[in-house]
Amino acid sequence: MKKFFALFAAAVLQATLFASLEFYGASLDVVLVLLVLWFFFHGRWMELIMPALVGGVLLDALSGAPFGVFSLGLAATMAFLGFCALLFPRENAAHLIVFVALATVWFSLMVFILLKVTGSFEVQITLLGAAVAVAYNIAGSVLLYSLRKWIIT
Amino acid sequence: MWGGALGVLLVLFGMVFGAAPFENAALAALSPFTGAMVWVTDRFAEFFGAMAQMKNGYAENERLKEENQKLIGIAGAYEDLKKENELLRKQLQVSSPKALTLLEARVVSFDPLSASSFALIDKGTKDGVAEGMPVVRPGNALAGKISKTYARFSRVMLVSDKENKVSVKSAARDTSGVLSGAAGNLLLMELIEKNAPLDEGELMVTSGLDGVYPKNLAVGWVKEVVSREGDIFKQAYARPVYAGFSETQVFVISDYIR
């Protein structure tokens, strides 16, 4: 239940406050960062598929993109993080940055593919936009990490 | 594991057959919170905007005084032209253009996907909103058009979205083109005749040629004109008049669907 409320709050913030802070076509993906933090600190990727789908459905409802883009994109990112955990041990907190960066790039790629498949609208991924998105999400993960007492444990 | 797999299947089912009930339920739960958060963000933007203005207070005040003088002159000329126009209409027995019917709405959230530019408003089919209706903000500035409707909500494709093509012309010299969203919170105006006059700072308004938007709605100010050798047309970048996050009150034009 705590996870659901955290996802709900994250979706609300992502579609309001952080959407207003868009810079070079990128803004903070609060739901994604929250899921990465849960995965990094004590999750198994399979346990996070359901929270990813719940967060994704909330974002899908608020987005102009076709239904399913966020939910499937986030679920696929959780599976990808499961694979990444084989390469980067999670004992080192500094690796969180690597996980957030990889998850951001993978999630953007998933959204790009899903939008192409659904043929909804033309999307371009620029190197600068991707770099800004990664920087935003790393900064967001530091912010959320400081709130871990309430949202992670 | 099985819960996740079932969830993925449900989402896929929603993608193929439509997920309006899911979306309606999620929007009903989210909108009171997103609406409140948009209001808070709006107040923050106002506060920081006011702080920035205080910093440049004197220069801004002087600029506004100058602009006010110009507008007083224009208002005087406008009254004369209005009277003359009414007189000519009477003489030629031509009726005045019909006033547009406006339905007031509030923005309750923005698009969490950076690649697109949508907003959600608190009026839907039960309030008479239909797809394709133009949306404006106070001051006759174009905000976008309704792209999807729900019972109590509607999605607005903002003018800053890349897919939103708007026929525009320069208010002063009638130079026409087609405008859509571009990177960096700008608008890109294309298909401008190479020799047509267009300068930085000119106001672009809707031309009404696309049949989607009524004419003379303010869209943006020209920021930069780009003309390349060998091209048949030139392009221009414009700053949008509609500043998405500081304007939460909008109006749906309910009687202009063509």
Short mmCIF file of C-alpha atoms in Angstrom, two decimals:
data_model
loop_
_atom_site.label_atom_id
_atom_site.label_comp_id
_atom_site.label_asym_id
_atom_site.label_seq_id
_atom_site.Cartn_x
_atom_site.Cartn_y
_atom_site.Cartn_z
CA MET A 1 0.00 0.00 0.00
CA LYS A 2 2.89 2.34 0.88
CA LYS A 3 4.40 1.62 -2.54
CA PHE A 4 1.11 2.43 -4.25
CA PHE A 5 0.83 5.82 -2.50
CA ALA A 6 4.45 6.60 -3.36
CA LEU A 7 3.79 5.74 -7.03
CA PHE A 8 0.62 7.82 -7.02
CA ALA A 9 2.47 10.84 -5.60
CA ALA A 10 5.33 10.31 -8.06
CA ALA A 11 2.93 10.23 -11.05
CA VAL A 12 1.20 13.41 -9.84
CA LEU A 13 4.54 15.21 -9.44
CA GLN A 14 5.81 13.98 -12.81
CA ALA A 15 2.74 15.30 -14.66
CA THR A 16 2.67 18.66 -12.90
CA LEU A 17 5.66 20.17 -11.11
CA PHE A 18 8.42 18.32 -12.95
CA ALA A 19 6.71 18.55 -16.35
CA SER A 20 6.96 22.33 -15.90
CA LEU A 21 10.72 22.06 -15.43
CA GLU A 22 11.33 20.58 -18.88
CA PHE A 23 14.71 21.43 -20.35
CA TYR A 24 15.84 20.45 -23.85
CA GLY A 25 12.91 18.09 -24.17
CA ALA A 26 13.69 16.23 -20.96
CA SER A 27 12.23 16.28 -17.49
CA LEU A 28 12.55 14.21 -14.33
CA ASP A 29 10.99 10.72 -14.62
CA VAL A 30 10.01 10.48 -10.97
CA VAL A 31 8.22 7.11 -11.31
CA LEU A 32 11.19 5.55 -13.13
CA VAL A 33 13.69 6.84 -10.57
CA LEU A 34 11.53 5.57 -7.71
CA LEU A 35 11.35 2.09 -9.27
CA VAL A 36 15.13 2.04 -9.82
CA LEU A 37 15.68 2.95 -6.16
CA TRP A 38 13.36 0.18 -4.99
CA PHE A 39 15.14 -2.28 -7.25
CA PHE A 40 18.59 -1.12 -6.18
CA PHE A 41 17.96 -1.32 -2.45
CA HIS A 42 15.94 -4.47 -2.07
CA GLY A 43 14.02 -5.53 -5.03
CA ARG A 44 14.00 -8.44 -7.37
CA TRP A 45 13.01 -7.33 -10.82
CA MET A 46 10.06 -9.71 -11.00
CA GLU A 47 8.60 -8.25 -7.81
CA LEU A 48 8.72 -4.80 -9.37
CA ILE A 49 6.82 -5.63 -12.56
CA MET A 50 3.46 -5.02 -10.86
CA PRO A 51 4.47 -1.64 -9.30
CA ALA A 52 5.95 -0.68 -12.71
CA LEU A 53 2.63 -1.49 -14.40
CA VAL A 54 0.64 0.45 -11.77
CA GLY A 55 2.89 3.52 -12.11
CA GLY A 56 2.81 3.11 -15.88
CA VAL A 57 -0.99 2.98 -16.06
CA LEU A 58 -1.20 6.19 -14.01
CA LEU A 59 1.23 7.93 -16.36
CA ASP A 60 -0.50 6.46 -19.44
CA ALA A 61 -3.77 8.01 -18.26
CA LEU A 62 -2.14 11.42 -17.91
CA SER A 63 -0.17 11.24 -21.14
CA GLY A 64 -1.20 11.97 -24.71
CA ALA A 65 0.76 8.89 -25.84
CA PRO A 66 -1.17 5.67 -26.57
CA PHE A 67 -2.16 3.56 -23.59
CA GLY A 68 0.55 1.08 -22.63
CA VAL A 69 3.63 3.07 -23.64
CA PHE A 70 4.60 3.93 -20.06
CA SER A 71 3.42 0.69 -18.44
CA LEU A 72 5.18 -1.62 -20.89
CA GLY A 73 8.22 0.68 -21.05
CA LEU A 74 8.62 0.65 -17.27
CA ALA A 75 8.01 -3.13 -17.00
CA ALA A 76 10.63 -3.77 -19.70
CA THR A 77 13.05 -1.49 -17.83
CA MET A 78 12.62 -3.54 -14.64
CA ALA A 79 13.52 -6.69 -16.60
CA PHE A 80 16.54 -4.89 -18.05
CA LEU A 81 17.67 -3.87 -14.56
CA GLY A 82 17.53 -7.53 -13.54
CA PHE A 83 20.06 -8.22 -16.28
CA CYS A 84 22.21 -5.20 -15.30
CA ALA A 85 22.37 -6.48 -11.71
CA LEU A 86 24.37 -9.45 -13.02
CA LEU A 87 27.03 -7.04 -14.33
CA PHE A 88 27.08 -4.39 -11.59
CA PRO A 89 26.90 -5.53 -7.96
CA ARG A 90 24.47 -3.54 -5.86
CA GLU A 91 26.68 -3.39 -2.75
CA ASN A 92 28.27 -0.16 -3.89
CA ALA A 93 25.89 2.80 -3.50
CA ALA A 94 27.79 4.67 -6.23
CA HIS A 95 26.54 2.07 -8.69
CA LEU A 96 23.08 3.56 -8.20
CA ILE A 97 24.13 6.29 -10.63
CA VAL A 98 25.04 3.64 -13.22
CA PHE A 99 21.66 1.94 -12.73
CA VAL A 100 19.74 5.21 -13.05
CA ALA A 101 21.69 6.17 -16.21
CA LEU A 102 21.19 2.75 -17.83
CA ALA A 103 17.51 2.64 -16.86
CA THR A 104 16.93 6.13 -18.31
CA VAL A 105 18.54 5.27 -21.64
CA TRP A 106 16.75 1.91 -21.84
CA PHE A 107 13.37 3.40 -20.90
CA SER A 108 13.76 6.18 -23.53
CA LEU A 109 14.59 3.53 -26.11
CA MET A 110 11.54 1.45 -25.11
CA VAL A 111 9.25 4.49 -25.34
CA PHE A 112 10.74 5.34 -28.76
CA ILE A 113 10.15 1.77 -30.02
CA LEU A 114 6.61 1.56 -28.59
CA LEU A 115 5.68 4.93 -30.13
CA LYS A 116 7.07 3.77 -33.48
CA VAL A 117 5.19 0.46 -33.27
CA THR A 118 1.91 2.16 -32.40
CA GLY A 119 2.59 4.74 -35.12
CA SER A 120 1.21 7.46 -32.93
CA PHE A 121 3.63 10.30 -33.41
CA GLU A 122 7.08 11.10 -34.65
CA VAL A 123 9.68 11.13 -31.88
CA GLN A 124 13.32 12.01 -32.18
CA ILE A 125 15.95 11.10 -29.63
CA THR A 126 18.80 13.59 -29.60
CA LEU A 127 22.09 13.01 -27.83
CA LEU A 128 21.70 16.27 -25.91
CA GLY A 129 18.13 15.39 -24.90
CA ALA A 130 19.23 11.93 -23.69
CA ALA A 131 22.16 13.44 -21.75
CA VAL A 132 19.85 15.97 -20.07
CA ALA A 133 17.37 13.18 -19.20
CA VAL A 134 20.16 11.10 -17.63
CA ALA A 135 21.46 14.11 -15.67
CA TYR A 136 17.94 14.99 -14.50
CA ASN A 137 17.24 11.44 -13.32
CA ILE A 138 20.59 11.11 -11.55
CA ALA A 139 19.87 14.37 -9.71
CA GLY A 140 16.35 13.07 -8.97
CA SER A 141 17.73 9.81 -7.58
CA VAL A 142 19.97 11.75 -5.18
CA LEU A 143 16.93 13.77 -4.09
CA LEU A 144 14.77 10.67 -3.61
CA TYR A 145 17.65 8.84 -1.91
CA SER A 146 17.66 11.58 0.73
CA LEU A 147 14.00 10.73 1.36
CA ARG A 148 14.70 6.97 1.60
CA LYS A 149 13.46 6.83 5.17
CA TRP A 150 9.91 7.38 3.90
CA ILE A 151 9.90 5.86 0.44
CA ILE A 152 12.42 3.02 0.37
CA THR A 153 12.55 1.32 3.75
CA MET B 1 5.55 -13.48 -11.25
CA TRP B 2 2.08 -14.55 -12.48
CA GLY B 3 0.59 -11.24 -11.32
CA GLY B 4 3.15 -9.37 -13.41
CA ALA B 5 2.51 -11.54 -16.46
CA LEU B 6 -1.25 -11.05 -16.09
CA GLY B 7 -0.70 -7.29 -15.74
CA VAL B 8 1.34 -7.18 -18.95
CA LEU B 9 -1.40 -9.14 -20.74
CA LEU B 10 -4.03 -6.70 -19.47
CA VAL B 11 -2.00 -3.72 -20.71
CA LEU B 12 -1.56 -5.38 -24.11
CA PHE B 13 -5.31 -6.03 -24.21
CA GLY B 14 -5.88 -2.33 -23.41
CA MET B 15 -3.48 -1.27 -26.16
CA VAL B 16 -5.29 -3.33 -28.79
CA PHE B 17 -8.93 -2.94 -27.76
CA GLY B 18 -8.83 0.45 -26.02
CA ALA B 19 -8.47 1.28 -22.35
CA ALA B 20 -10.98 4.09 -21.86
CA PRO B 21 -12.46 2.60 -18.62
CA PHE B 22 -8.93 2.23 -17.13
CA GLU B 23 -8.01 5.76 -18.15
CA ASN B 24 -11.29 7.24 -16.90
CA ALA B 25 -10.85 5.60 -13.49
CA ALA B 26 -7.20 6.65 -13.23
CA LEU B 27 -8.03 10.23 -14.28
CA ALA B 28 -10.88 10.49 -11.78
CA ALA B 29 -8.50 9.40 -9.00
CA LEU B 30 -5.56 11.53 -10.14
CA SER B 31 -7.19 14.78 -11.28
CA PRO B 32 -8.01 16.30 -7.84
CA PHE B 33 -4.35 15.89 -6.88
CA THR B 34 -2.84 16.94 -10.21
CA GLY B 35 -5.26 19.89 -10.32
CA ALA B 36 -4.12 21.03 -6.88
CA MET B 37 -0.47 20.49 -7.82
CA VAL B 38 -0.87 22.48 -11.06
CA TRP B 39 -2.37 25.29 -8.98
CA VAL B 40 0.59 25.19 -6.58
CA THR B 41 3.08 25.11 -9.50
CA ASP B 42 1.24 28.05 -11.04
CA ARG B 43 1.58 30.08 -7.80
CA PHE B 44 5.30 29.20 -7.61
CA ALA B 45 5.80 30.32 -11.21
CA GLU B 46 3.95 33.55 -10.43
CA PHE B 47 6.05 34.13 -7.31
CA PHE B 48 9.39 33.55 -9.05
CA GLY B 49 8.19 35.56 -12.06
CA ALA B 50 7.37 38.45 -9.71
CA MET B 51 10.80 38.13 -8.05
CA ALA B 52 12.52 38.25 -11.43
CA GLN B 53 10.44 41.28 -12.40
CA MET B 54 11.38 43.05 -9.16
CA LYS B 55 15.01 42.52 -10.02
CA ASN B 56 14.58 44.18 -13.41
CA GLY B 57 11.82 46.45 -12.12
CA TYR B 58 12.96 49.83 -13.41
CA ALA B 59 13.83 48.73 -16.95
CA GLU B 60 10.63 46.67 -17.18
CA ASN B 61 8.56 49.59 -15.94
CA GLU B 62 10.04 51.90 -18.56
CA ARG B 63 9.41 49.34 -21.32
CA LEU B 64 5.80 48.88 -20.19
CA LYS B 65 5.23 52.66 -20.09
CA GLU B 66 6.47 52.92 -23.65
CA GLU B 67 4.31 49.98 -24.72
CA ASN B 68 1.31 51.51 -22.96
CA GLN B 69 1.74 54.78 -24.88
CA LYS B 70 1.81 52.85 -28.15
CA LEU B 71 -1.31 50.88 -27.17
CA ILE B 72 -3.21 54.05 -26.22
CA GLY B 73 -2.53 55.36 -29.72
CA ILE B 74 -3.63 52.07 -31.29
CA ALA B 75 -6.79 51.96 -29.12
CA GLY B 76 -7.79 55.43 -30.36
CA ALA B 77 -7.32 54.42 -33.98
CA TYR B 78 -9.17 51.14 -33.29
CA GLU B 79 -12.29 52.95 -32.02
CA ASP B 80 -12.37 55.06 -35.21
CA LEU B 81 -11.90 51.98 -37.39
CA LYS B 82 -14.61 50.10 -35.47
CA LYS B 83 -17.14 52.89 -36.04
CA GLU B 84 -16.18 53.15 -39.71
CA ASN B 85 -16.46 49.37 -40.07
CA GLU B 86 -19.95 49.30 -38.50
CA LEU B 87 -21.07 52.13 -40.78
CA LEU B 88 -19.79 50.36 -43.89
CA ARG B 89 -21.42 47.09 -42.79
CA LYS B 90 -24.74 48.91 -42.45
CA GLN B 91 -24.37 50.56 -45.83
CA LEU B 92 -23.42 47.29 -47.55
CA GLN B 93 -25.97 45.34 -45.47
CA VAL B 94 -23.37 42.80 -44.31
CA SER B 95 -23.90 41.20 -40.89
CA SER B 96 -21.14 41.24 -38.24
CA PRO B 97 -19.18 38.02 -37.72
CA LYS B 98 -20.79 35.75 -35.13
CA ALA B 99 -19.16 35.76 -31.69
CA LEU B 100 -17.60 32.42 -30.73
CA THR B 101 -19.12 30.37 -27.92
CA LEU B 102 -16.56 29.76 -25.18
CA LEU B 103 -16.60 27.10 -22.48
CA GLU B 104 -14.33 27.81 -19.51
CA ALA B 105 -12.01 25.01 -18.33
CA ARG B 106 -9.00 24.48 -16.07
CA VAL B 107 -5.80 22.61 -16.86
CA VAL B 108 -5.42 19.75 -14.36
CA SER B 109 -2.20 18.17 -15.61
CA PHE B 110 0.45 18.19 -18.32
CA ASP B 111 2.01 15.41 -20.33
CA PRO B 112 4.55 13.35 -18.36
CA LEU B 113 6.10 12.31 -21.70
CA SER B 114 8.59 14.96 -22.80
CA ALA B 115 8.35 13.98 -26.48
CA SER B 116 4.78 15.24 -26.77
CA SER B 117 2.96 18.30 -25.54
CA PHE B 118 -0.52 17.69 -24.17
CA ALA B 119 -2.57 19.06 -21.30
CA LEU B 120 -5.59 17.63 -19.55
CA ILE B 121 -8.59 19.91 -18.86
CA ASP B 122 -11.49 19.41 -16.47
CA LYS B 123 -14.28 19.47 -19.07
CA GLY B 124 -15.39 16.49 -21.16
CA THR B 125 -18.17 15.13 -23.34
CA LYS B 126 -20.72 15.67 -20.54
CA ASP B 127 -19.95 19.39 -20.79
CA GLY B 128 -20.31 19.40 -24.58
CA VAL B 129 -16.62 19.14 -25.49
CA ALA B 130 -15.80 17.24 -28.70
CA GLU B 131 -12.61 16.25 -30.51
CA GLY B 132 -11.19 18.92 -32.80
CA MET B 133 -12.50 21.92 -30.86
CA PRO B 134 -9.96 24.74 -30.61
CA VAL B 135 -8.75 25.81 -27.16
CA VAL B 136 -7.66 29.36 -26.35
CA ARG B 137 -6.41 31.14 -23.30
CA PRO B 138 -7.54 34.58 -22.08
CA GLY B 139 -6.44 37.26 -24.51
CA ASN B 140 -7.34 35.26 -27.64
CA ALA B 141 -4.09 33.31 -27.67
CA LEU B 142 -4.18 29.85 -29.19
CA ALA B 143 -3.51 27.02 -26.72
CA GLY B 144 -4.26 24.00 -28.96
CA LYS B 145 -7.09 21.68 -29.91
CA ILE B 146 -9.02 18.87 -28.24
CA SER B 147 -7.44 15.57 -29.27
CA LYS B 148 -9.32 13.09 -27.05
CA THR B 149 -12.38 13.30 -24.86
CA TYR B 150 -13.54 11.46 -21.76
CA ALA B 151 -16.77 11.94 -19.81
CA ARG B 152 -15.35 14.59 -17.45
CA PHE B 153 -11.94 15.35 -18.98
CA SER B 154 -10.41 16.19 -22.34
CA ARG B 155 -6.90 16.03 -23.68
CA VAL B 156 -5.60 19.16 -25.42
CA MET B 157 -2.86 18.85 -28.03
CA LEU B 158 -0.95 22.04 -27.33
CA VAL B 159 0.32 24.32 -30.07
CA SER B 160 3.85 23.37 -28.96
CA ASP B 161 3.31 19.72 -29.99
CA LYS B 162 5.20 18.66 -33.12
CA GLU B 163 2.08 17.00 -34.55
CA ASN B 164 -0.08 20.10 -34.23
CA LYS B 165 0.03 21.89 -37.60
CA VAL B 166 -1.45 25.39 -37.57
CA SER B 167 -1.92 27.66 -40.60
CA VAL B 168 -0.60 31.05 -39.57
CA LYS B 169 0.13 34.46 -41.04
CA SER B 170 1.97 37.49 -39.81
CA ALA B 171 -0.51 39.91 -38.25
CA ALA B 172 1.12 42.94 -39.85
CA ARG B 173 1.99 41.75 -43.35
CA ASP B 174 -0.04 38.60 -44.04
CA THR B 175 3.03 36.43 -44.72
CA SER B 176 1.70 32.92 -44.35
CA GLY B 177 3.13 29.54 -43.32
CA VAL B 178 2.46 26.39 -41.35
CA LEU B 179 3.53 26.26 -37.74
CA SER B 180 4.18 23.38 -35.33
CA GLY B 181 6.15 22.62 -32.16
CA ALA B 182 9.95 22.51 -32.16
CA ALA B 183 12.69 21.69 -29.66
CA GLY B 184 13.63 24.12 -26.91
CA ASN B 185 10.08 25.37 -26.23
CA LEU B 186 9.92 27.09 -29.62
CA LEU B 187 7.57 26.90 -32.58
CA LEU B 188 8.75 26.20 -36.11
CA MET B 189 7.06 28.00 -38.99
CA GLU B 190 7.57 26.35 -42.39
CA LEU B 191 6.45 26.79 -46.00
CA ILE B 192 7.09 30.54 -45.95
CA GLU B 193 7.57 31.97 -49.42
CA LYS B 194 11.23 32.84 -49.85
CA ASN B 195 10.55 36.45 -50.86
CA ALA B 196 7.73 37.09 -48.41
CA PRO B 197 8.55 39.79 -45.85
CA LEU B 198 9.00 38.53 -42.29
CA ASP B 199 11.06 40.02 -39.48
CA GLU B 200 11.99 39.15 -35.92
CA GLY B 201 9.42 40.28 -33.36
CA GLU B 202 6.42 40.03 -35.71
CA LEU B 203 3.28 38.56 -34.20
CA MET B 204 1.97 35.40 -35.89
CA VAL B 205 -1.77 34.77 -35.80
CA THR B 206 -3.95 31.94 -37.09
CA SER B 207 -4.98 32.43 -40.71
CA GLY B 208 -8.07 30.20 -40.50
CA LEU B 209 -7.02 28.43 -43.74
CA ASP B 210 -6.67 25.02 -42.05
CA GLY B 211 -10.34 25.03 -41.05
CA VAL B 212 -9.35 23.87 -37.56
CA TYR B 213 -8.76 27.19 -35.84
CA PRO B 214 -10.66 30.49 -36.20
CA LYS B 215 -8.56 33.26 -37.68
CA ASN B 216 -6.68 35.97 -35.78
CA LEU B 217 -5.79 34.02 -32.64
CA ALA B 218 -2.32 34.99 -31.42
CA VAL B 219 0.18 32.11 -31.72
CA GLY B 220 3.73 33.42 -31.30
CA TRP B 221 6.37 36.05 -31.99
CA VAL B 222 9.02 35.48 -34.64
CA LYS B 223 12.39 34.89 -32.98
CA GLU B 224 14.58 34.00 -35.93
CA VAL B 225 14.10 33.74 -39.70
CA VAL B 226 16.15 31.03 -41.46
CA SER B 227 16.63 31.26 -45.21
CA ARG B 228 18.99 28.82 -46.95
CA GLU B 229 20.27 29.21 -50.45
CA GLY B 230 18.72 26.76 -52.88
CA ASP B 231 15.57 26.17 -50.79
CA ILE B 232 12.20 27.16 -52.22
CA PHE B 233 10.78 28.10 -48.84
CA LYS B 234 12.23 29.66 -45.73
CA GLN B 235 11.61 28.83 -42.08
CA ALA B 236 11.17 30.85 -38.92
CA TYR B 237 11.33 30.04 -35.23
CA ALA B 238 8.80 31.67 -32.94
CA ARG B 239 8.28 32.04 -29.21
CA PRO B 240 4.80 30.79 -28.26
CA VAL B 241 2.31 33.28 -26.82
CA TYR B 242 0.86 30.43 -24.75
CA ALA B 243 3.17 29.85 -21.80
CA GLY B 244 1.85 26.42 -20.79
CA PHE B 245 2.54 26.30 -17.11
CA SER B 246 1.63 29.79 -16.09
CA GLU B 247 -1.80 29.65 -17.73
CA THR B 248 -4.21 27.19 -16.22
CA GLN B 249 -7.44 28.90 -17.27
CA VAL B 250 -8.42 28.10 -20.85
CA PHE B 251 -11.53 28.32 -23.04
CA VAL B 252 -12.85 25.68 -25.43
CA ILE B 253 -14.44 27.17 -28.56
CA SER B 254 -17.47 24.94 -28.79
CA ASP B 255 -19.03 26.11 -32.06
CA TYR B 256 -16.14 26.10 -34.51
CA ILE B 257 -15.75 22.49 -35.64
CA ARG B 258 -15.69 22.37 -39.44
#
